[in-house]
Short mmCIF file of N, CA and C in Angstrom, two decimals:
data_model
loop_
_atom_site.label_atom_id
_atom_site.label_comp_id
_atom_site.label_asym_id
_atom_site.label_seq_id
_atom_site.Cartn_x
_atom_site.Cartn_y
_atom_site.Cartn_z
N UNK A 1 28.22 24.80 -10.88
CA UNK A 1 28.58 23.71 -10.00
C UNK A 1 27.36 23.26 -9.18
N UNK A 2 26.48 24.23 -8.57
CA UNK A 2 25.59 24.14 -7.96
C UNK A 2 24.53 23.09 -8.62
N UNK A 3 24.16 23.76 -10.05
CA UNK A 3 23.36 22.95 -10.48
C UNK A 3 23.48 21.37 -11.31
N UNK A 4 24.81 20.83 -11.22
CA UNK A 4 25.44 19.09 -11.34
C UNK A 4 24.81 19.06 -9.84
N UNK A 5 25.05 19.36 -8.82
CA UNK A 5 24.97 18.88 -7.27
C UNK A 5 23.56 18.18 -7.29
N UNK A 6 22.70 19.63 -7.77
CA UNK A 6 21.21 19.56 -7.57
C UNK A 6 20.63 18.27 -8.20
N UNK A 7 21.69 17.99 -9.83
CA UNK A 7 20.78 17.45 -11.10
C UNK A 7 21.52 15.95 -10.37
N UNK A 8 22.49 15.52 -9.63
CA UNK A 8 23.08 14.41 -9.06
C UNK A 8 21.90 14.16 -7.92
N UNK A 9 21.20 15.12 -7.30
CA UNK A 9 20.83 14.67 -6.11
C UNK A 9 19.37 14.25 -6.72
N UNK A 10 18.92 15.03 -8.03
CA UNK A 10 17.35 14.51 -8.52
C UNK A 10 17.69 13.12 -9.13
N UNK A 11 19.17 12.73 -9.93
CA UNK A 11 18.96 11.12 -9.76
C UNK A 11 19.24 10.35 -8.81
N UNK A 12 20.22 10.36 -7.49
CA UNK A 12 20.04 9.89 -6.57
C UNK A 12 18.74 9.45 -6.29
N UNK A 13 18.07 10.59 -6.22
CA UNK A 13 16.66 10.31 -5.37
C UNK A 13 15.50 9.54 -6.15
N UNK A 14 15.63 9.47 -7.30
CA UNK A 14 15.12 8.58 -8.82
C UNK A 14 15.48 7.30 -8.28
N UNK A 15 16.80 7.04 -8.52
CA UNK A 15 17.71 5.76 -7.88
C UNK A 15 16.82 5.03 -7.14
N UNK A 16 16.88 5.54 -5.79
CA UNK A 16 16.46 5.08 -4.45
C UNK A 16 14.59 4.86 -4.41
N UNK A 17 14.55 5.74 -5.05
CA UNK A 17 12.95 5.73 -5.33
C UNK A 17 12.41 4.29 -6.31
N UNK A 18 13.20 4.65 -7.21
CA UNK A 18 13.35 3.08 -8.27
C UNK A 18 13.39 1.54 -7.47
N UNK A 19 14.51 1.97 -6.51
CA UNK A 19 14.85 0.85 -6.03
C UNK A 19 13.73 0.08 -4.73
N UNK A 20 13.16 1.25 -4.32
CA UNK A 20 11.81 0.91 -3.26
C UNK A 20 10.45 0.51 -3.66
N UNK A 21 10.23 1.34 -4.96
CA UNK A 21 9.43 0.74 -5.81
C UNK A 21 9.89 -1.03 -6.17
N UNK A 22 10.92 -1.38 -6.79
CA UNK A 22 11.06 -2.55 -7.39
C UNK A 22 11.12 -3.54 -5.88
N UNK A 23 11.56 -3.20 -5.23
CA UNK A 23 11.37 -4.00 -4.02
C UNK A 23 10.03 -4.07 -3.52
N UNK A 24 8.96 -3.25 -3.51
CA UNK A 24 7.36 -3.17 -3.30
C UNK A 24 6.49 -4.52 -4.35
N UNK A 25 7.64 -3.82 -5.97
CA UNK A 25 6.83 -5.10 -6.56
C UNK A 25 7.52 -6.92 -6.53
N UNK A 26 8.42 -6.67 -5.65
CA UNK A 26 8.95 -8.08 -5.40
C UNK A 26 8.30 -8.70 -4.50
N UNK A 27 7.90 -8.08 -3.70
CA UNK A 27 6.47 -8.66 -2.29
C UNK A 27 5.58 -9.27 -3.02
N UNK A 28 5.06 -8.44 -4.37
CA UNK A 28 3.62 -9.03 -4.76
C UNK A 28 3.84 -10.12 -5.35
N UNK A 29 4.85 -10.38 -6.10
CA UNK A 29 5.70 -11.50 -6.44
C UNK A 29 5.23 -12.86 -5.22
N UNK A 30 5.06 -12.61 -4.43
CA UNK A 30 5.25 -13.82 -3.27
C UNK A 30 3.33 -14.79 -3.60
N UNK A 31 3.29 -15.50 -3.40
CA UNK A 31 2.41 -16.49 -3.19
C UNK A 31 0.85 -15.64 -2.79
N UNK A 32 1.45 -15.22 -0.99
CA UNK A 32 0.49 -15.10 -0.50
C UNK A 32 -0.42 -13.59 -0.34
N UNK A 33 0.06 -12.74 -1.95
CA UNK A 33 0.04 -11.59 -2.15
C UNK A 33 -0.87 -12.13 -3.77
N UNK A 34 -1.12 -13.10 -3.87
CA UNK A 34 -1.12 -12.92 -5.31
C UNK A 34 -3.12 -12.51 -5.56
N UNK A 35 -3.68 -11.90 -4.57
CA UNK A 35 -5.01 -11.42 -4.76
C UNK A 35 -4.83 -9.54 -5.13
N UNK A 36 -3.42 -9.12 -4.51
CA UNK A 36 -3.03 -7.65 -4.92
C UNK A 36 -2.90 -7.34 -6.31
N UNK A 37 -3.02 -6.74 -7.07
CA UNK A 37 -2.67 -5.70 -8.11
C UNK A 37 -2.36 -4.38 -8.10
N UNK A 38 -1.22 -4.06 -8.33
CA UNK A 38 -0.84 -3.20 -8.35
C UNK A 38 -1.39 -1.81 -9.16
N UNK A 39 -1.93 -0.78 -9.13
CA UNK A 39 -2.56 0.11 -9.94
C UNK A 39 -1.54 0.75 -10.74
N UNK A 40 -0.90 1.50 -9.98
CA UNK A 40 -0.01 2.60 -10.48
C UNK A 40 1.13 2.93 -9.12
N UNK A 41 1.75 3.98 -9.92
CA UNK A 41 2.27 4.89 -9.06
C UNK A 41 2.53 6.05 -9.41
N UNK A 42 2.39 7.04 -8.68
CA UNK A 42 1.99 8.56 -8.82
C UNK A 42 3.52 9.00 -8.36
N UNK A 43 4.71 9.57 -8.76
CA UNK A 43 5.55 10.35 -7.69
C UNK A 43 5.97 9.03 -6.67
N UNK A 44 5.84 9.24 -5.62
CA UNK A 44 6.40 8.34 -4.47
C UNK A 44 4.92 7.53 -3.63
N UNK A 45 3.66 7.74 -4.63
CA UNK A 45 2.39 6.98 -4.35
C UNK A 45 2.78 5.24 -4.91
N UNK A 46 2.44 4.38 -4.00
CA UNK A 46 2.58 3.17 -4.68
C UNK A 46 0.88 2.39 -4.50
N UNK A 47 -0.30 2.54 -5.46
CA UNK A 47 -1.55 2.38 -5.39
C UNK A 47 -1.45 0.80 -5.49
N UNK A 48 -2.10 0.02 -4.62
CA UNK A 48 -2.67 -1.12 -4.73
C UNK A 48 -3.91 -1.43 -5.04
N UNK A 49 -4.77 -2.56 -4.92
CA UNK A 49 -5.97 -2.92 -4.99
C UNK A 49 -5.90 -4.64 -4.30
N UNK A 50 -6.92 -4.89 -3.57
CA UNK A 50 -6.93 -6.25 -3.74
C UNK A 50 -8.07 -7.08 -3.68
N UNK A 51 -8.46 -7.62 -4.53
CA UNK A 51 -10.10 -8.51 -4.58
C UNK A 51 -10.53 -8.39 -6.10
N UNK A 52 -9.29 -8.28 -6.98
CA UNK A 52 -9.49 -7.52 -8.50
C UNK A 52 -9.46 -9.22 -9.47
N UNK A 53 -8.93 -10.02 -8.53
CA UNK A 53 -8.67 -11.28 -8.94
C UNK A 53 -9.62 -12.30 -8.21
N UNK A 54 -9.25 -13.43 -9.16
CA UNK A 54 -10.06 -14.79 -8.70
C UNK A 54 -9.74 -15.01 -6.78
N UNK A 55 -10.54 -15.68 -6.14
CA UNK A 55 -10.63 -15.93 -4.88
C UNK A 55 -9.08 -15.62 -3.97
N UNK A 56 -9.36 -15.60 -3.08
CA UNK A 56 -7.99 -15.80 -2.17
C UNK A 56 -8.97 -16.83 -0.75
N UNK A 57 -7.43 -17.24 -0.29
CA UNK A 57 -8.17 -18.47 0.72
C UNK A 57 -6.64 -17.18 2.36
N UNK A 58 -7.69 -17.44 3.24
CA UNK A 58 -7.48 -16.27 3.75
C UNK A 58 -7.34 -17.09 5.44
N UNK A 59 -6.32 -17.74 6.49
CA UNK A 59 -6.88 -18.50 7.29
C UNK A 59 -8.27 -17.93 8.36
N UNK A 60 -9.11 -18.47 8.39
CA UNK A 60 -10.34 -18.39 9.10
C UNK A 60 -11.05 -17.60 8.56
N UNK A 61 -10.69 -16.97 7.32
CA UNK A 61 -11.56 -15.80 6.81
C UNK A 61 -13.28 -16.09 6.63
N UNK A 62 -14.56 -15.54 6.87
CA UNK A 62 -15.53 -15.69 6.60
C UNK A 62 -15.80 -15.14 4.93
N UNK A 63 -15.54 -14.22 4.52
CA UNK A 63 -16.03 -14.07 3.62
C UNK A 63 -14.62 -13.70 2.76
N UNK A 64 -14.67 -13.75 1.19
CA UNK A 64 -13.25 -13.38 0.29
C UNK A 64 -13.63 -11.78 0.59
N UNK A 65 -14.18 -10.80 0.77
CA UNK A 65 -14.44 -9.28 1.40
C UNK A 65 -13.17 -9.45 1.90
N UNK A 66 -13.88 -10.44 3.12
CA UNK A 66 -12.73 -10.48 4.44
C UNK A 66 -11.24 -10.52 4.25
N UNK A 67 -10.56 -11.64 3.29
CA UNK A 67 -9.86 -12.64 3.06
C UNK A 67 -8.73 -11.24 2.29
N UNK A 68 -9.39 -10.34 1.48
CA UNK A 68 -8.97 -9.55 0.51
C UNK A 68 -8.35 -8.20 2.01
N UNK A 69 -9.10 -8.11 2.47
CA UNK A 69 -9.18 -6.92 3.34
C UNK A 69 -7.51 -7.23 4.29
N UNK A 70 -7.73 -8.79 4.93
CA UNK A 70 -6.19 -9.17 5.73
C UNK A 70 -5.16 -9.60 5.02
N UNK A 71 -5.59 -9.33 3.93
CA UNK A 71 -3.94 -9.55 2.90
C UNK A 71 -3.66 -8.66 2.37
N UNK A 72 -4.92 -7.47 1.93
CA UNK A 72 -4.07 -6.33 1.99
C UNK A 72 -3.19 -5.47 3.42
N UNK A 73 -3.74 -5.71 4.44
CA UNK A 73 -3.18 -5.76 5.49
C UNK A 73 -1.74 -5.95 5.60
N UNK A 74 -2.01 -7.28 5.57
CA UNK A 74 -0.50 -7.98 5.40
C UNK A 74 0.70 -7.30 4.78
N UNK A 75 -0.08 -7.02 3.74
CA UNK A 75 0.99 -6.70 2.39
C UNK A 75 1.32 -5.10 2.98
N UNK A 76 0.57 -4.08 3.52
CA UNK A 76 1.04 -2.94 4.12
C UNK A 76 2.02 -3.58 5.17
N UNK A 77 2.08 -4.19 5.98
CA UNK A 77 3.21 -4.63 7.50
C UNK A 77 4.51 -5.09 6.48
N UNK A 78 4.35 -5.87 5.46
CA UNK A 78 5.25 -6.22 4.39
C UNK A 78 6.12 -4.76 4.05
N UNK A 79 5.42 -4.18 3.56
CA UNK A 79 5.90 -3.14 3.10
C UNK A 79 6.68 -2.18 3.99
N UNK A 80 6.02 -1.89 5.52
CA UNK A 80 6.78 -1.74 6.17
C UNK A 80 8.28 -2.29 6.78
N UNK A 81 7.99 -3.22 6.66
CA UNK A 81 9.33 -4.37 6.87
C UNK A 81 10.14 -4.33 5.82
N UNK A 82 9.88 -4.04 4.53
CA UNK A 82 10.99 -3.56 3.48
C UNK A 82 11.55 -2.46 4.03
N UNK A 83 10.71 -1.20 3.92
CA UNK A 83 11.59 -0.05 4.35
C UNK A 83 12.26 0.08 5.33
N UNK A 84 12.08 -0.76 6.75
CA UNK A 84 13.04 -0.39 7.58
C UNK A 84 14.04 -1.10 7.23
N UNK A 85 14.37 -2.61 5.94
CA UNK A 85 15.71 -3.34 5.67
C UNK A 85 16.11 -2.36 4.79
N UNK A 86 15.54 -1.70 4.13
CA UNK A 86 16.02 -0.26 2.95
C UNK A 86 16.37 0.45 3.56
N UNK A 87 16.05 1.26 5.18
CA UNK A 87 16.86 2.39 5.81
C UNK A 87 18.07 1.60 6.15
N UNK A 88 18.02 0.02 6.92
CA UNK A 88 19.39 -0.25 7.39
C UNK A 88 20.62 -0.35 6.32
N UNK A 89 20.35 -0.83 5.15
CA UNK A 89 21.21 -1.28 4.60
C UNK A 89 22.47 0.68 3.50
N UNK A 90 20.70 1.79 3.61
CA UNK A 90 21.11 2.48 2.86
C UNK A 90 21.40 4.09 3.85
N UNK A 91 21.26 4.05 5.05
CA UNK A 91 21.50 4.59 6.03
C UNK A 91 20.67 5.92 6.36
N UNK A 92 19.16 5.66 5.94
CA UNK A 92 18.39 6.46 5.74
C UNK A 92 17.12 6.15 6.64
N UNK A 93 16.07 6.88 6.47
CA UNK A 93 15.28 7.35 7.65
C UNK A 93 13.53 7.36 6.37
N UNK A 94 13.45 6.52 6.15
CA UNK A 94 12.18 6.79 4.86
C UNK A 94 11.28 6.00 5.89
N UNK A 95 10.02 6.66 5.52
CA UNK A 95 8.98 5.68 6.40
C UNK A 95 7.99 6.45 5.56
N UNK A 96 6.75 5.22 5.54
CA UNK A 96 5.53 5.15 4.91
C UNK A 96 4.46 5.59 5.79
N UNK A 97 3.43 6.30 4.61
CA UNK A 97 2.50 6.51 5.34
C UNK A 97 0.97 6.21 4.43
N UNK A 98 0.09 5.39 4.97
CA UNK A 98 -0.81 4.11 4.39
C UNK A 98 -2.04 4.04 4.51
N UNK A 99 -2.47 4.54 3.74
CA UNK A 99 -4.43 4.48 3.97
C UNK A 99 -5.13 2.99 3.54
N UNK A 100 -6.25 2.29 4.19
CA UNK A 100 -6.67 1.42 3.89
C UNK A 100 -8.23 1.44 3.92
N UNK A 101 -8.75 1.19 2.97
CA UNK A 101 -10.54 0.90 2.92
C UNK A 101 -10.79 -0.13 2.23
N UNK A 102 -12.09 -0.09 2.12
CA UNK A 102 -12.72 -1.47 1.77
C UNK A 102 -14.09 -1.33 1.15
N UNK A 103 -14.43 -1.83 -0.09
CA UNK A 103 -15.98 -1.82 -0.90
C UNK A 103 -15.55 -1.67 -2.32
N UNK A 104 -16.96 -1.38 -2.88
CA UNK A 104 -16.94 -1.38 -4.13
C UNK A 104 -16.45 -0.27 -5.02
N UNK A 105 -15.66 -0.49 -6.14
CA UNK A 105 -15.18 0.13 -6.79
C UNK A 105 -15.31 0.19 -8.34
N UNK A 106 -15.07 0.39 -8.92
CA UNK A 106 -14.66 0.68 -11.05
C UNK A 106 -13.46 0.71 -11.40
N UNK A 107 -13.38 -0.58 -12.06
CA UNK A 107 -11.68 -0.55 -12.67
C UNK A 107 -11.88 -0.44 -14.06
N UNK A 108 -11.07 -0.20 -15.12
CA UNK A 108 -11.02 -0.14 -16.42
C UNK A 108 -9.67 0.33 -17.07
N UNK A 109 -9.85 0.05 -17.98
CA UNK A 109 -8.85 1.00 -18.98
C UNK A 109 -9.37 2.06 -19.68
N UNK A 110 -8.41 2.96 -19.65
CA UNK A 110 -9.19 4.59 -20.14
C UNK A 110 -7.99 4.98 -20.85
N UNK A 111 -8.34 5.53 -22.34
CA UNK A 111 -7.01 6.11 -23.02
C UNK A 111 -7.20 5.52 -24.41
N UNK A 112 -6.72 6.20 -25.46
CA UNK A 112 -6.75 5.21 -26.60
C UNK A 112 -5.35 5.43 -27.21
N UNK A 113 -4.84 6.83 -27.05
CA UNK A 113 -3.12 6.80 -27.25
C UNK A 113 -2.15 6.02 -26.54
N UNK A 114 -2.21 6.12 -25.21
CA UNK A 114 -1.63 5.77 -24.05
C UNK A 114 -2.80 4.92 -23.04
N UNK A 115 -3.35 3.95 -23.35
CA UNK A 115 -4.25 3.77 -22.24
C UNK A 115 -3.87 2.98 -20.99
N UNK A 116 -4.61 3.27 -20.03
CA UNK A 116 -3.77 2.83 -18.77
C UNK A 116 -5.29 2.44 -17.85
N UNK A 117 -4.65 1.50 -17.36
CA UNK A 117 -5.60 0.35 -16.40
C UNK A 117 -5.47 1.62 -14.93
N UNK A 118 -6.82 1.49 -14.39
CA UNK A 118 -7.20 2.30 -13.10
C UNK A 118 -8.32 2.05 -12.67
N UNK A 119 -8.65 2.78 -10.74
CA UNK A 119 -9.83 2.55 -10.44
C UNK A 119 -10.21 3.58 -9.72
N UNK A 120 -11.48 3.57 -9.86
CA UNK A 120 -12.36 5.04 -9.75
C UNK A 120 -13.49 4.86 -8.03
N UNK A 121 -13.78 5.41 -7.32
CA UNK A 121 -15.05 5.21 -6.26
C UNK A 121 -14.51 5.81 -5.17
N UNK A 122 -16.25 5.69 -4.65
CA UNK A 122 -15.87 6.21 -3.06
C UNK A 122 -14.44 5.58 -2.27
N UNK A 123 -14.54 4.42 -2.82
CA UNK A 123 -13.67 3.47 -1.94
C UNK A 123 -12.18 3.77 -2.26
N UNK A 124 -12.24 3.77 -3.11
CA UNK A 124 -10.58 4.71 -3.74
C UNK A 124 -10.67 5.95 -2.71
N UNK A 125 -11.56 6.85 -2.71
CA UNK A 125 -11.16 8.68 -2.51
C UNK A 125 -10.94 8.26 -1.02
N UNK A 126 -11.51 7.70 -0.27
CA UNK A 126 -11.22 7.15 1.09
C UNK A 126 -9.84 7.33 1.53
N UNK A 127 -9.75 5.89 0.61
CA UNK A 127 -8.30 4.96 0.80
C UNK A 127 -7.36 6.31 0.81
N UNK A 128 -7.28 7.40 -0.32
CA UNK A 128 -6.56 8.21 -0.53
C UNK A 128 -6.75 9.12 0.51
N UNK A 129 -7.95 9.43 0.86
CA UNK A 129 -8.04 10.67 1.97
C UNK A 129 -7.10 9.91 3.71
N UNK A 130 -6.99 8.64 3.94
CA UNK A 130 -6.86 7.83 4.74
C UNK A 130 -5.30 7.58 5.08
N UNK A 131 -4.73 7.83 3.81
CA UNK A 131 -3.01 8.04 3.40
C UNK A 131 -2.56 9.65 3.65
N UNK A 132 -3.50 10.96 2.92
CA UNK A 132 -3.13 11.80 2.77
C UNK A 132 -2.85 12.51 4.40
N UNK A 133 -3.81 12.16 5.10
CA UNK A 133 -4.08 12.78 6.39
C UNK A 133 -3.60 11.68 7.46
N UNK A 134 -3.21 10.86 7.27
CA UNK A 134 -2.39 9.68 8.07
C UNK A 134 -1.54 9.65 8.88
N UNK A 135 -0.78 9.45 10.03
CA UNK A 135 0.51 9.28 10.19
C UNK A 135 1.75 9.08 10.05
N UNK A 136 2.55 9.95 9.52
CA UNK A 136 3.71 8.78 9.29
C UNK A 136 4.37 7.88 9.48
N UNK A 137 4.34 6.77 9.21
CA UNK A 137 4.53 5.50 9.78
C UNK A 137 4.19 4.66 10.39
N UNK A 138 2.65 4.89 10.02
CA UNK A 138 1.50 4.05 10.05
C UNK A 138 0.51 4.34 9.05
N UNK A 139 -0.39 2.64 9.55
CA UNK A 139 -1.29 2.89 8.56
C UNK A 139 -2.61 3.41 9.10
N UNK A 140 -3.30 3.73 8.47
CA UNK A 140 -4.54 4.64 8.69
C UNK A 140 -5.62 3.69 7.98
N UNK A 141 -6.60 3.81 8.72
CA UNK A 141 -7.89 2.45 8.03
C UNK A 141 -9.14 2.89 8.87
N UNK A 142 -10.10 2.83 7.81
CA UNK A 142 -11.69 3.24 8.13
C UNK A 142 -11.68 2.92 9.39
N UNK A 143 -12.51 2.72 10.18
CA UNK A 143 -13.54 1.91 11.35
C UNK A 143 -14.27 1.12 10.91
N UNK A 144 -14.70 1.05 9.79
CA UNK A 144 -15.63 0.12 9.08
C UNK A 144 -14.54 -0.90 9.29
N UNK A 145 -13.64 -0.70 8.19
CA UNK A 145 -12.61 -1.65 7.77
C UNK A 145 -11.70 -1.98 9.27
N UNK A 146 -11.60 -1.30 10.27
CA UNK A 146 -10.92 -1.95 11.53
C UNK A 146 -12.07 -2.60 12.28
N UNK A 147 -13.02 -2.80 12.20
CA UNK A 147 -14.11 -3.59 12.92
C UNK A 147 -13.64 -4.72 12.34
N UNK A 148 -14.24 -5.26 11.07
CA UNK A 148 -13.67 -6.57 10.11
C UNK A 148 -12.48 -7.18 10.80
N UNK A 149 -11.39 -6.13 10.41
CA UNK A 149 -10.00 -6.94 10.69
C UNK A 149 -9.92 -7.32 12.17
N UNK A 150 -10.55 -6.76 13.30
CA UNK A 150 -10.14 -7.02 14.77
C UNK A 150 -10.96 -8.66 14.86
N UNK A 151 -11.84 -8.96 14.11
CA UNK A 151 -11.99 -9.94 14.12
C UNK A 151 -11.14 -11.30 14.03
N UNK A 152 -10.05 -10.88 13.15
CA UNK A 152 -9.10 -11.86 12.73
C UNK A 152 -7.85 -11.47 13.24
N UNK A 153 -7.57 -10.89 14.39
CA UNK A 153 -6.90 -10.52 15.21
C UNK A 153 -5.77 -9.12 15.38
N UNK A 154 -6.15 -8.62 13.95
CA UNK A 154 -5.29 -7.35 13.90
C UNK A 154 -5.88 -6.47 14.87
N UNK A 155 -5.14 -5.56 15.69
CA UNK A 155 -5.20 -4.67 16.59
C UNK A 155 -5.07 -3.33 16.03
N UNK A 156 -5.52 -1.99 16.57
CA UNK A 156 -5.33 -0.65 16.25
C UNK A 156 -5.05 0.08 17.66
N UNK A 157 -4.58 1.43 17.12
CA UNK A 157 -5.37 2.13 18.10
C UNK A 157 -5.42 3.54 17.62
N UNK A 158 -6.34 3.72 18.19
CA UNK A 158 -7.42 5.01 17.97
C UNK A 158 -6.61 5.97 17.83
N UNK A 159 -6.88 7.31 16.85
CA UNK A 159 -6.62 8.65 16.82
C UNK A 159 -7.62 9.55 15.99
N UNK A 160 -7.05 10.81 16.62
CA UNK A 160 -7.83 11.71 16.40
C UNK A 160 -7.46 13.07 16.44
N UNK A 161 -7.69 13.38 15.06
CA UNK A 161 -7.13 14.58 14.59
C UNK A 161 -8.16 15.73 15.20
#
């Protein structure tokens, strides 16, 4: 009996997982997302990228760096704003936790059975170290990359582990 409970609660949690995912890729769906690409997803990792595509027009942005950097932005506060309409509607308590950097990277496809599109660099291990050690329920972003954005009016504030 025990183990239907268990094997009900690993698709439940498939379910719901499915369903946060497909709602993540309905954001990118939108207009002003369309410089994001989606990488992958690992488990309950949902990897982005953004600057992988032709230009984005960004308001006041100085440089497409810039332009790429406040729409991925965006698209994290987005994402937040899904999950708290996903806790109201499903009576749950899920919250994200979000690393953000910025520079150069290596994308490709690697594989010849199964090959699969990915990206490799400092700027990736960051982003990841930036999520792993993060807050929950916030996002976490270089100093490099929060200098840039305070320019265009996003705010932080400081911590320290």
């Amino acid at each position: 009996s025990s183990g239907i409970n268990a094997e009900y609660g690993g698709i439940e949690c498939m379910r719901v997982l499915n369903e946060i995912i497909a709602d993540f890729d309905e954001l990118l769906e939108k207009p002003k997302f369309n410089c994001i690409e989606k990488i992958k997803t690992i488990g309950a990792t949902y990897m982005v990228a953004a600057g992988l595509t032709p230009k984005v027009v960004y308001d006041g942005a100085d440089t497409d760096l810039d332009a790429y950097l406040c729409t991925l932005c965006d698209f994290a506060f987005a994402m937040q704003d899904c999950i708290k309409k996903i806790n109201k509607h499903s009576f749950n308590n899920f919250q994200l936790r979000m690393g953000i950097n910025h520079g150069s990277l290596v994308a490709g496809v690697i594989g010849a059975t199964k090959p699969q599109y990915d990206i490799w660099g400092n700027t990736v291990n960051v982003a990841s170290r930036m999520e792993s050690t993060g807050k929950i329920g916030k996002v976490q972003i270089t100093e490099d990359s929060s200098q840039k954005l305070e320019r265009y009016g996003f705010r932080f504030e400081e911590t320290h582990f």
